Coordinates of C-alpha atoms in Angstrom, one line a residue:
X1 CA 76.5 123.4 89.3
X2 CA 76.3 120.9 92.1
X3 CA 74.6 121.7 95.4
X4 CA 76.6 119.5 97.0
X5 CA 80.6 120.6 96.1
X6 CA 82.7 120.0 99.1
X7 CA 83.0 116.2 100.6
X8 CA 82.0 117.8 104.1
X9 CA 78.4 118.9 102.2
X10 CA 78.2 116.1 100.5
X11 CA 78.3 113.4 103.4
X12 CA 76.2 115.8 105.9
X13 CA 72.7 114.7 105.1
X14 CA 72.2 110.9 106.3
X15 CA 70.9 111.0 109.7
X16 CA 73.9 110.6 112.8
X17 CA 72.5 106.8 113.5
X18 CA 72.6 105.3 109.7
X19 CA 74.9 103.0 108.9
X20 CA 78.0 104.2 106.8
X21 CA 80.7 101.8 107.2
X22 CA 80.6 98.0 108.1
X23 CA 83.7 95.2 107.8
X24 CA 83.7 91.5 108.2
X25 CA 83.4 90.8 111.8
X26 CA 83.0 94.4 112.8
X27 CA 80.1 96.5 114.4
X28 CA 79.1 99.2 112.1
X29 CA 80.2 102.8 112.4
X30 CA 77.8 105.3 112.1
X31 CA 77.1 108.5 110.1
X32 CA 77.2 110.5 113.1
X33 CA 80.4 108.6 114.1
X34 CA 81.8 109.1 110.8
X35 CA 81.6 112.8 111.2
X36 CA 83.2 113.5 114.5
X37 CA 85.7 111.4 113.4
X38 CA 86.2 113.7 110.5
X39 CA 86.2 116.7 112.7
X40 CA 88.7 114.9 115.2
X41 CA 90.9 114.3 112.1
X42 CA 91.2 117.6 110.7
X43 CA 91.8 119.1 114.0
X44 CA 94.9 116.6 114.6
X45 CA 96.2 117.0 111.5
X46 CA 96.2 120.7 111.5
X47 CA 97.6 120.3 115.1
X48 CA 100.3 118.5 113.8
X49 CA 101.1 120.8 110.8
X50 CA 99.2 119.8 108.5
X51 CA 96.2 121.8 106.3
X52 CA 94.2 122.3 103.1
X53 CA 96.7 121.8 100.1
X54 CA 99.3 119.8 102.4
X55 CA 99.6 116.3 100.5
X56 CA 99.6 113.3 102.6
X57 CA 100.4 110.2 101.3
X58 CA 98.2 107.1 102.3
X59 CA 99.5 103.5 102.5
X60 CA 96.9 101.3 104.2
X61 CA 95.6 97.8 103.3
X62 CA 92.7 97.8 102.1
X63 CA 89.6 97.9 104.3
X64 CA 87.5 100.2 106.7
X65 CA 90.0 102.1 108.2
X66 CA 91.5 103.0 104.4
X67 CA 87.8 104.3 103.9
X68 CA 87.6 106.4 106.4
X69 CA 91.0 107.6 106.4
X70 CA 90.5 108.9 103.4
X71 CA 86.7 110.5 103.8
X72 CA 88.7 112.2 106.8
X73 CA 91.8 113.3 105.2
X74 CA 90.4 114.4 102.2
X75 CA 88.5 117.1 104.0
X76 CA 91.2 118.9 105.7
X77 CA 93.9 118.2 103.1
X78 CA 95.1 116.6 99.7
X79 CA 94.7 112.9 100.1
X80 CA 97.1 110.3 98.2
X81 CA 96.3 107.0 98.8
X82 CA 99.1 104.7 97.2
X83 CA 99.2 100.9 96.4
X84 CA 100.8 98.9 99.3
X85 CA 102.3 96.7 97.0
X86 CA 104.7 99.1 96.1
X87 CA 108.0 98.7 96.7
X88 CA 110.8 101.3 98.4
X89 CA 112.1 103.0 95.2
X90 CA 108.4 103.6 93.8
X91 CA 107.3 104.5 97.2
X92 CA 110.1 107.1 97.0
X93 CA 109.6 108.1 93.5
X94 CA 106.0 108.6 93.9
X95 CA 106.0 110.9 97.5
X96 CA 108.7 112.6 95.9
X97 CA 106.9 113.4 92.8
X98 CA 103.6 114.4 94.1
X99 CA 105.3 116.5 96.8
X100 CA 104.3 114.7 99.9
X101 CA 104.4 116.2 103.7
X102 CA 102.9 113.7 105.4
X103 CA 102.8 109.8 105.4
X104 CA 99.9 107.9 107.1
X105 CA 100.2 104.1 108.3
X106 CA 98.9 101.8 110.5
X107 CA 100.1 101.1 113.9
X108 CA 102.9 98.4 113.4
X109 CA 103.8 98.9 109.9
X110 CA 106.4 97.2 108.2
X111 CA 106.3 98.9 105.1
X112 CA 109.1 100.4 103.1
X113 CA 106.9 103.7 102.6
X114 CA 108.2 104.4 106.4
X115 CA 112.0 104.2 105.0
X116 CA 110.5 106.1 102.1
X117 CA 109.2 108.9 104.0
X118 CA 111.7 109.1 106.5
X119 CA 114.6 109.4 104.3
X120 CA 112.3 112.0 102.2
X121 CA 111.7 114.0 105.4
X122 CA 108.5 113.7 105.5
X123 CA 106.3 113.7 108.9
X124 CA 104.8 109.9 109.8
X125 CA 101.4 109.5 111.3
X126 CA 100.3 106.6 113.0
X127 CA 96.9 105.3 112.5
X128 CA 95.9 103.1 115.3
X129 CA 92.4 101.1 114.8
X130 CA 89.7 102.2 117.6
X131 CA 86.3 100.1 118.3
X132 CA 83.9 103.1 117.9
X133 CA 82.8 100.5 114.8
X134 CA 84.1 99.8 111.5
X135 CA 86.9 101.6 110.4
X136 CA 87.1 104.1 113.8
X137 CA 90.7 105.2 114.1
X138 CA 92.7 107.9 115.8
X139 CA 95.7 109.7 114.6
X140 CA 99.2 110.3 115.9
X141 CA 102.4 111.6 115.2
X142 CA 105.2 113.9 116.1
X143 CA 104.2 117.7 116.1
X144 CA 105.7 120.1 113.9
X145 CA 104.1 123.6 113.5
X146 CA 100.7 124.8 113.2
X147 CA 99.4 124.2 109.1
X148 CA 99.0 127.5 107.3
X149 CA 95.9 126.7 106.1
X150 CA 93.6 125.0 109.1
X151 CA 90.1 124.3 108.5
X152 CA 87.4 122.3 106.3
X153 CA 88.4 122.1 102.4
X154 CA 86.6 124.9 100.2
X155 CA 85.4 123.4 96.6
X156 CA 88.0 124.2 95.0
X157 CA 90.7 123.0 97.4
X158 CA 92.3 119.8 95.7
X159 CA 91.0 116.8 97.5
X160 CA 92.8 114.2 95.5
X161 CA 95.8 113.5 94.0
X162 CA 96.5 110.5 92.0
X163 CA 99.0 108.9 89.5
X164 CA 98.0 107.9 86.2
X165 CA 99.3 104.1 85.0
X166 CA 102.2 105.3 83.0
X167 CA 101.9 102.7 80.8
X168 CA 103.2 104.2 77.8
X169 CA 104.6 107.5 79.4
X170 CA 106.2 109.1 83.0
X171 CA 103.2 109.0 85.2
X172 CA 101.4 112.0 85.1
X173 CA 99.9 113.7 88.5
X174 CA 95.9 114.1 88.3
X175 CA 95.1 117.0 90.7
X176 CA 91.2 116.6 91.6
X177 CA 89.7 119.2 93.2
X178 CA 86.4 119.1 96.2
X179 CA 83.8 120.1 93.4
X180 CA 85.0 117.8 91.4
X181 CA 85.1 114.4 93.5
X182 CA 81.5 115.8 94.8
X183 CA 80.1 116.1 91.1
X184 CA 81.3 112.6 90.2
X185 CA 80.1 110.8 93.2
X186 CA 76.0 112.7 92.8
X187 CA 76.5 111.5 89.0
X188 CA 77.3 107.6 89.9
X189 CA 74.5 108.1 92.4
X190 CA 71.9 109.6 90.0
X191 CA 73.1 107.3 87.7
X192 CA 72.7 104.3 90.1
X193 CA 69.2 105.4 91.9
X194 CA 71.3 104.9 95.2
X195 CA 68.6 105.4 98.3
X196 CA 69.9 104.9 102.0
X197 CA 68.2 101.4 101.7
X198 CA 71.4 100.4 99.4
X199 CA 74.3 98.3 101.1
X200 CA 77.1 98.1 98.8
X201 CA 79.9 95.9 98.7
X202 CA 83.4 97.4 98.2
X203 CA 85.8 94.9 96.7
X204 CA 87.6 97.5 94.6
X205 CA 91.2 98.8 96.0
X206 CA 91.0 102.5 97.7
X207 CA 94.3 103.7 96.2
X208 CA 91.9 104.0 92.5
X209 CA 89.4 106.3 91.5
X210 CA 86.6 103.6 90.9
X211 CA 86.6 102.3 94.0
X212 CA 87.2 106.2 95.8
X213 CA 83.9 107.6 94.0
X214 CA 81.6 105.1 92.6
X215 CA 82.0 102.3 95.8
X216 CA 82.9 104.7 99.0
X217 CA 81.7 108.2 98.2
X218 CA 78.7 107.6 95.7
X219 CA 76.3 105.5 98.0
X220 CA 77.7 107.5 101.5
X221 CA 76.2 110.7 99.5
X222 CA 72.6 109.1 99.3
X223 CA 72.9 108.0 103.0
X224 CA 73.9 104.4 102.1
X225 CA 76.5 101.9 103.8
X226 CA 79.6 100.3 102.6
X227 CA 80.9 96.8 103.4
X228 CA 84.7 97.3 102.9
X229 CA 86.1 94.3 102.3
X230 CA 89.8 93.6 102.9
X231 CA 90.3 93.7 98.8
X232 CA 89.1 91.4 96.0
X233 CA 89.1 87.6 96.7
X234 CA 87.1 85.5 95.0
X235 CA 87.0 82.3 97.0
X236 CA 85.8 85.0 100.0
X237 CA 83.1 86.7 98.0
X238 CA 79.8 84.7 98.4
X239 CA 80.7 84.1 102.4
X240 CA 80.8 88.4 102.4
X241 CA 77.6 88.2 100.5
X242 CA 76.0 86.4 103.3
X243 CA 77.6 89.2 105.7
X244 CA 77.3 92.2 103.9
X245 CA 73.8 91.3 102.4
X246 CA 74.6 93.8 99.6
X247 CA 71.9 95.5 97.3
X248 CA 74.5 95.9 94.7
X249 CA 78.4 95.5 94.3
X250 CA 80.7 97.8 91.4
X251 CA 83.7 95.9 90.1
X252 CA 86.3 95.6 87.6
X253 CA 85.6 92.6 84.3
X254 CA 88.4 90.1 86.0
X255 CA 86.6 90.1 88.7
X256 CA 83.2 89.3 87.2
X257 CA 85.1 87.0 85.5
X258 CA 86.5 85.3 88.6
X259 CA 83.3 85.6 90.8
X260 CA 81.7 83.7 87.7
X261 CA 84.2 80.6 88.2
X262 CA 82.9 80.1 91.7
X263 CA 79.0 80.0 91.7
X264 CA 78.2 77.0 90.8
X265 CA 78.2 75.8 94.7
X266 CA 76.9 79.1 95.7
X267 CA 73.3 78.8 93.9
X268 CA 72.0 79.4 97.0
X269 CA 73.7 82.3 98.4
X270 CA 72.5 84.1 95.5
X271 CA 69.1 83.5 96.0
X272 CA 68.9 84.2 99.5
X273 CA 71.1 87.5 99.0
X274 CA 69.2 89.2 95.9
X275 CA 71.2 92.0 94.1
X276 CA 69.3 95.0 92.8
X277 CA 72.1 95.6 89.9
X278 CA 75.9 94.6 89.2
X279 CA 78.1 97.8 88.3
X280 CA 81.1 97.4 86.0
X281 CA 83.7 100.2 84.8
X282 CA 87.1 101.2 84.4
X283 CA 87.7 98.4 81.2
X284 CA 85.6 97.0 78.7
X285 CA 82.8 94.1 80.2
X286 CA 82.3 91.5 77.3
X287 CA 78.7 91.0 76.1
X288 CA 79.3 87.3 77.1
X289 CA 80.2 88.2 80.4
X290 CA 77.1 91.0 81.0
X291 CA 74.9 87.8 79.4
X292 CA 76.5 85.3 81.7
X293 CA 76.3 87.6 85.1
X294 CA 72.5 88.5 84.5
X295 CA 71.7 84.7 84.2
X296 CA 73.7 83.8 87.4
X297 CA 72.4 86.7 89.6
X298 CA 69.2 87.9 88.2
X299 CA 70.0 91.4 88.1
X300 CA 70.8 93.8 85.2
X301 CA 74.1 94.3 85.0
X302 CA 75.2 98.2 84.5
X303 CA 78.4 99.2 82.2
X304 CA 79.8 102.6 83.1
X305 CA 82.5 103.8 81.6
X306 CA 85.7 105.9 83.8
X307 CA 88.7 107.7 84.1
X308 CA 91.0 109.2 86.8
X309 CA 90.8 113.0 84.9
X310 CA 87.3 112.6 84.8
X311 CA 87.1 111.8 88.8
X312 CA 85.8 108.8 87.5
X313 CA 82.2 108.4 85.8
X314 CA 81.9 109.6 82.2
X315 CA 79.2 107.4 80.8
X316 CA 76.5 105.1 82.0
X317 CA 73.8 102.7 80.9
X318 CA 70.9 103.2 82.3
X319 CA 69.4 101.2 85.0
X320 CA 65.9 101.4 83.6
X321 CA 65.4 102.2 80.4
X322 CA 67.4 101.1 77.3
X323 CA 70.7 99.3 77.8
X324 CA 72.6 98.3 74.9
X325 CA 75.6 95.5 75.3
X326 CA 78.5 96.3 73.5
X327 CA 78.0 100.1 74.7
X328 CA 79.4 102.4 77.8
X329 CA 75.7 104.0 77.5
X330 CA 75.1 108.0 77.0
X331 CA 77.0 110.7 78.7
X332 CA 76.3 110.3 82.7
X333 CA 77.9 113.4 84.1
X334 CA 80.0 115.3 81.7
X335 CA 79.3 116.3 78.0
X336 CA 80.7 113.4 75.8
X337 CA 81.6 114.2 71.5
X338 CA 83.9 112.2 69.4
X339 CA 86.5 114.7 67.7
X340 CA 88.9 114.3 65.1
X341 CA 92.3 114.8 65.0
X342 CA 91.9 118.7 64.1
X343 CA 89.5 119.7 66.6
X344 CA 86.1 119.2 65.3
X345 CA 83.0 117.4 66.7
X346 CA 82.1 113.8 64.6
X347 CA 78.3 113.8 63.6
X348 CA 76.9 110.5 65.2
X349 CA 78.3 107.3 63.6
X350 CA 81.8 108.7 62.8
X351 CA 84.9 106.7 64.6
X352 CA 86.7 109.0 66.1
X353 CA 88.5 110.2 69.9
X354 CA 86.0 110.5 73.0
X355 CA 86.4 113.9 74.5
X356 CA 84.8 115.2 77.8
X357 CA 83.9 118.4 79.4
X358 CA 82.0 119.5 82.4
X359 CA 82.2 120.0 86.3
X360 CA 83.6 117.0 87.4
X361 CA 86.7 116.8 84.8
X362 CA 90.0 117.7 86.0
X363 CA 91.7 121.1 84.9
X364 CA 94.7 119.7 84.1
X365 CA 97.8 117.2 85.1
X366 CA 100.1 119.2 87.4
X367 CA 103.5 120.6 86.4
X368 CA 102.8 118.9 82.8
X369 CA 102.3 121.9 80.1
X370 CA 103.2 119.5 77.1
X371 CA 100.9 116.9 78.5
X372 CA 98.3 119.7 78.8
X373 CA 99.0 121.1 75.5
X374 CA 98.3 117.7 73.8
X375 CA 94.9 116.6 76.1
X376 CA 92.8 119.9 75.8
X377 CA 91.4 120.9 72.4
X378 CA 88.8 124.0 71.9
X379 CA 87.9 123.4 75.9
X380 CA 87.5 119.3 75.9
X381 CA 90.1 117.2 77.5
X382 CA 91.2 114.2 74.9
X383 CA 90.5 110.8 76.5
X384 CA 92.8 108.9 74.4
X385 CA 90.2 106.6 73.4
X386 CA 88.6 105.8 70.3
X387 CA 85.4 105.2 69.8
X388 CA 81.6 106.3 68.1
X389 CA 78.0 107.5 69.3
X390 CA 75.0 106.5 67.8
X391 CA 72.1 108.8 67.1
X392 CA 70.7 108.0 70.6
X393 CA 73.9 109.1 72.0
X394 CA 75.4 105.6 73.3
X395 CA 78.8 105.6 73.2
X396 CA 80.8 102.4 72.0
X397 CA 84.6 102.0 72.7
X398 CA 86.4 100.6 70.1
X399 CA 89.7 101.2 71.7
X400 CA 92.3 102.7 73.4
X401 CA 94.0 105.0 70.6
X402 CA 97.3 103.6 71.5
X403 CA 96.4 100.2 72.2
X404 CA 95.1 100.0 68.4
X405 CA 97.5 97.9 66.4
X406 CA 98.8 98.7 63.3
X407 CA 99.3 95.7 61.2
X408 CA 101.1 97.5 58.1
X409 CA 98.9 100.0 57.5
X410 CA 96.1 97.6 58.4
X411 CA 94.6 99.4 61.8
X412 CA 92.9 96.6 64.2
X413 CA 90.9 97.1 67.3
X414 CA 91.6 94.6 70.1
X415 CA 88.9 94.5 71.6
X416 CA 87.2 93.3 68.3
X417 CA 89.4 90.4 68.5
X418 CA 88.8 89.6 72.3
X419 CA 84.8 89.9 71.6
X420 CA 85.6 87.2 68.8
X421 CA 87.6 85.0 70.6
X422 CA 84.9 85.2 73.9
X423 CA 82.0 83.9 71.7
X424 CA 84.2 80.6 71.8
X425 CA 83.1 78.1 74.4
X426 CA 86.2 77.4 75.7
X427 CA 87.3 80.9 76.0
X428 CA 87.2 82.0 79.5
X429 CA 89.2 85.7 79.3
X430 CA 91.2 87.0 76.5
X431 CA 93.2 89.7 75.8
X432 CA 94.4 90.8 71.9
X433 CA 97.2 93.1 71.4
X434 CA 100.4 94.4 69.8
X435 CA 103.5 91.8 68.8
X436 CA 106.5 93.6 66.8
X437 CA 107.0 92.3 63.1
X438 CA 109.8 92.6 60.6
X439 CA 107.8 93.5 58.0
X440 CA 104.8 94.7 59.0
X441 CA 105.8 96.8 62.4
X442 CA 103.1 95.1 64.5
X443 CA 100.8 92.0 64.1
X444 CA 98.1 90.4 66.8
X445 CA 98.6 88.4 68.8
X446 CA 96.0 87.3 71.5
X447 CA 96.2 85.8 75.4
X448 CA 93.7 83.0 76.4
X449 CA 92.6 82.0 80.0
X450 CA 90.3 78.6 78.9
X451 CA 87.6 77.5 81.4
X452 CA 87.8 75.1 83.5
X453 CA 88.2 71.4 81.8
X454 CA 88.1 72.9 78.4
X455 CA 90.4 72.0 75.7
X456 CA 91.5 73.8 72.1
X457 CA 94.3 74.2 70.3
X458 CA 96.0 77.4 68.9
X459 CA 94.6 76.0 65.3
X460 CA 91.0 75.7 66.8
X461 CA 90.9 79.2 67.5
X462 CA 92.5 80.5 64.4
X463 CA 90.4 78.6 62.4
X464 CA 86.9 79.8 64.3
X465 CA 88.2 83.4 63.9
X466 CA 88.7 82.8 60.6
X467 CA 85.1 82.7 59.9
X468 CA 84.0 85.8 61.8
X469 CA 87.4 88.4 61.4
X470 CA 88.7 89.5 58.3
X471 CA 92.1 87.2 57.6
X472 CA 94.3 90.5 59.0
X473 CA 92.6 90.9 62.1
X474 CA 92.8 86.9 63.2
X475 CA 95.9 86.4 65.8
X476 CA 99.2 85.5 64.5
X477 CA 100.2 84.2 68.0
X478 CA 97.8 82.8 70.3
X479 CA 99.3 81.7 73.7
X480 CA 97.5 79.8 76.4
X481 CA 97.7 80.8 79.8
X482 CA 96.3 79.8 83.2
X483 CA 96.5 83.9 84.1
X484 CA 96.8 86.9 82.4
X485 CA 98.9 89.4 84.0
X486 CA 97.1 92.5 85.4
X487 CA 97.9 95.9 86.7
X488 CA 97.2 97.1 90.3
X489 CA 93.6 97.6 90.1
X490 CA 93.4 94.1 88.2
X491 CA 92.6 95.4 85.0
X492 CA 94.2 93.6 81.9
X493 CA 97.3 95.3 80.6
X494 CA 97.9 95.4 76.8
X495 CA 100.6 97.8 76.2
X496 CA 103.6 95.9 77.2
X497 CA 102.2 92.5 77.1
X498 CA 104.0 91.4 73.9
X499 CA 107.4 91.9 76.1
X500 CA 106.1 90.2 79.3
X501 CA 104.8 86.7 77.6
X502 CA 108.3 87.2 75.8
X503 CA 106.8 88.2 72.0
X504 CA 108.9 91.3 71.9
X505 CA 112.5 89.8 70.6

């Protein structure tokens, strides 16, 4: 159990005149600053009607103020940051669903969430930017009556509430309590050997778990700052490396990917700006890509592996000590088996479905009893991915169970075909995954980004995987494009791919 289980406990330690929270252009705001402002906040929104279990919906750009909002919110209610980019109808759909009271925006916001809100009947709050430092704010809004429940969150109070993708199914609603969120963040920590010497850089959007636990709440619980930048941009990204002089950054593979495209002017930078590690999670790095980053910045490059019901971290490799490419690493917070399909636990070597348990995994998706029914077995929750540990207990994806294609009978992971296709020189990014077939119900197909100046053909490729993939697993289809499409949180999307690049018909 966690000494640490509520976020007030769990951001109280660094002294009041550390540095928590720093922006481009912006003086930093302080720890001590950081937690008046949380006390302000829970006292206005309680004032205004608000309390603990009261959901309040978050739409903010991405950025300081986003950060702290949500450190603030989080400890007197249920926070739920959503994705600007939505647009009126999912705004609707998605306060509806989660049972929103209150909506939170910045001062002078056009978004449709306001419509969204308003015609849900939900209270708006303003949120209008302060110069206390980086991401200082105060809170407004009409005032209703008292909340039932004032206060600090207890542990188990829900802290967070989040959507999962939905890409084969209704989103499902991932409750995560104080304890929880606490737990994950000490594990990414431990996991990381964050000190209050460590500056992150946060590129990763603050409406996902990843960028909630392991680049804002992880390093603010070891008394470490955060540079919140204003989202991912990779033409920005060595200038905020010369700001932020970062110890360390956590990202998703496309943007390792894209940060690689633009170093070769930016030699430099890097070797005035050394980075202790590189942190990547929430999809599958490429062992090309972990090789390529470690030559480019020097540092080892760290592979952890994530999801929302886990409150993020599940694995990790370690940061000294053995790290195998190819591998998520050993469990790095929760207790981590591979069960079959009738319950039982896989000696070591044995394919079969990653299942979890321990403190910081969710108790279940909200209002969803079928859905609960089909994740939990004997006590674990069901990831939904495949995959195998080795007698050291290193766990290897091999894919997402649903993402596996089943070429008449023939079952293929993808991500055997991407790690194929990546060891070509001209391959840049890749994506395999499902294309419907008369005959067989589903054959690969395969999405190529080619670096820069490169040139191959679709016969090139087919014939290079010919030598290295059994004649089933090589791509029926290989299309060329100059971007792969991506979800929200920019990780590469197979399921529903074949119907985008127009493979479905």
């Amino acid at each position: 159990m966690s000494a640490n289980s509520t976020l007030q406990s769990l951001l109280a330690l660094a002294p009041d005149e550390a540095a928590a929270l720093r922006a481009p252009g912006a003086p930093p705001l302080s720890f001590g600053r950081l937690r008046t402002l949380v006390e302000e906040t829970v006292v206005t929104l309680n004032g205004l009607g608000v309390g603990r279990g009261d959901r309040v919906a978050i739409v903010l750009p991405n950025g300081p103020e986003m950060a702290a909002a949500f450190i603030a919110i989080a400890q007197g209610a249920t926070a739920a940051p959503l994705n600007p980019a939505y647009k009126l109808d999912e705004f609707e759909f998605y306060m509806q669903d989660l049972r929103a009271k209150a909506l939170v925006v910045e001062a002078g916001s056009l978004s449709p969430a306001i419509e969204a809100a308003r015609k849900l009947g939900l209270l708006v709050l303003t949120l209008t930017p302060r110069a206390g430092g980086a991401g200082d704010f105060a809170l407004s809004g009409a005032s209703r009556a008292r909340a039932d429940a004032p206060g600090f969150a207890a542990p188990e109070d829900i802290a967070l509430i989040l959507h999962t993708s939905g890409t084969t199914s209704r989103p499902k609603i991932v409750p995560l309590s104080q304890r929880s969120l606490a737990a994950s963040a000490q594990n990414v920590a431990r996991t990381l050997e964050l000190s209050p010497a460590d500056r992150a850089l946060n590129v990763m959007p603050l409406f996902h778990i990843h960028g909630l636990v392991a680049g804002l709440l992880a390093p603010l619980s070891r008394g470490g700052s955060i540079f919140c930048a204003p989202g991912f941009n990779a033409l920005k990204f060595f200038a905020w490396m010369e700001e932020a002089e970062p110890t360390w950054y956590t990202a998703v593979p496309t943007m390792h990917q894209a940060i690689l495209t633009r170093v070769a002017k930016q030699r430099e930078v890097i070797a005035q700006h050394p980075l202790r590690f590189i942190r990547s999670s929430s999809a599958s790095l490429p062992p090309q890509v972990i090789a390529e980053l470690e030559a480019t910045f020097h540092a080892p490059v760290v592979e952890a592996y994530g999801m929302t019901e886990a409150a993020h971290q599940m694995a990790c490799n370690p940061l000294h000590g053995v790290r195998k490419p190819g591998s998520v690493g050993p469990a790095a917070g929760p207790e981590i088996e591979i069960m079959d399909m009738a319950g039982g636990i896989l000696a070591p070597g044995v394919v079969g479905e990653i299942v979890i348990r321990g403190e910081n995994v969710f108790g279940g998706y909200e209002n969803n009893p079928k859905a609960n029914a089909e994740a939990f077995a004997n006590g674990w929750f069901r990831t939904g991915d495949q995959g195998v540990k080795d007698a050291d207990g290193y766990v290897r994806l091999t894919g997402r169970l649903k993402e596996i294609i089943n070429r008449g009978g023939e079952k293929i992971s993808p991500r055997e075909v991407d790690e194929a296709l990546m060891d070509h020189p001209a391959v840049q990014q890749v994506v395999a995954f499902a294309m419907p077939h008369e005959r067989l119900g589903e054959d690969v197909a395969a999405a190529v980004v080619l670096r820069e100046g490169a040139s191959v053909t679709e016969g090139d490729l087919r014939a290079f995987l010919a030598e290295r993939l059994a004649a089933f697993k090589v791509p029926r289809k290989i299309l060329f494009l100059r971007e792969i499409p991506k979800g929200a949180t920019g990780k590469l999307q197979r399921i529903g791919l074949a119907e985008k690049l127009g493979l479905a018909g």
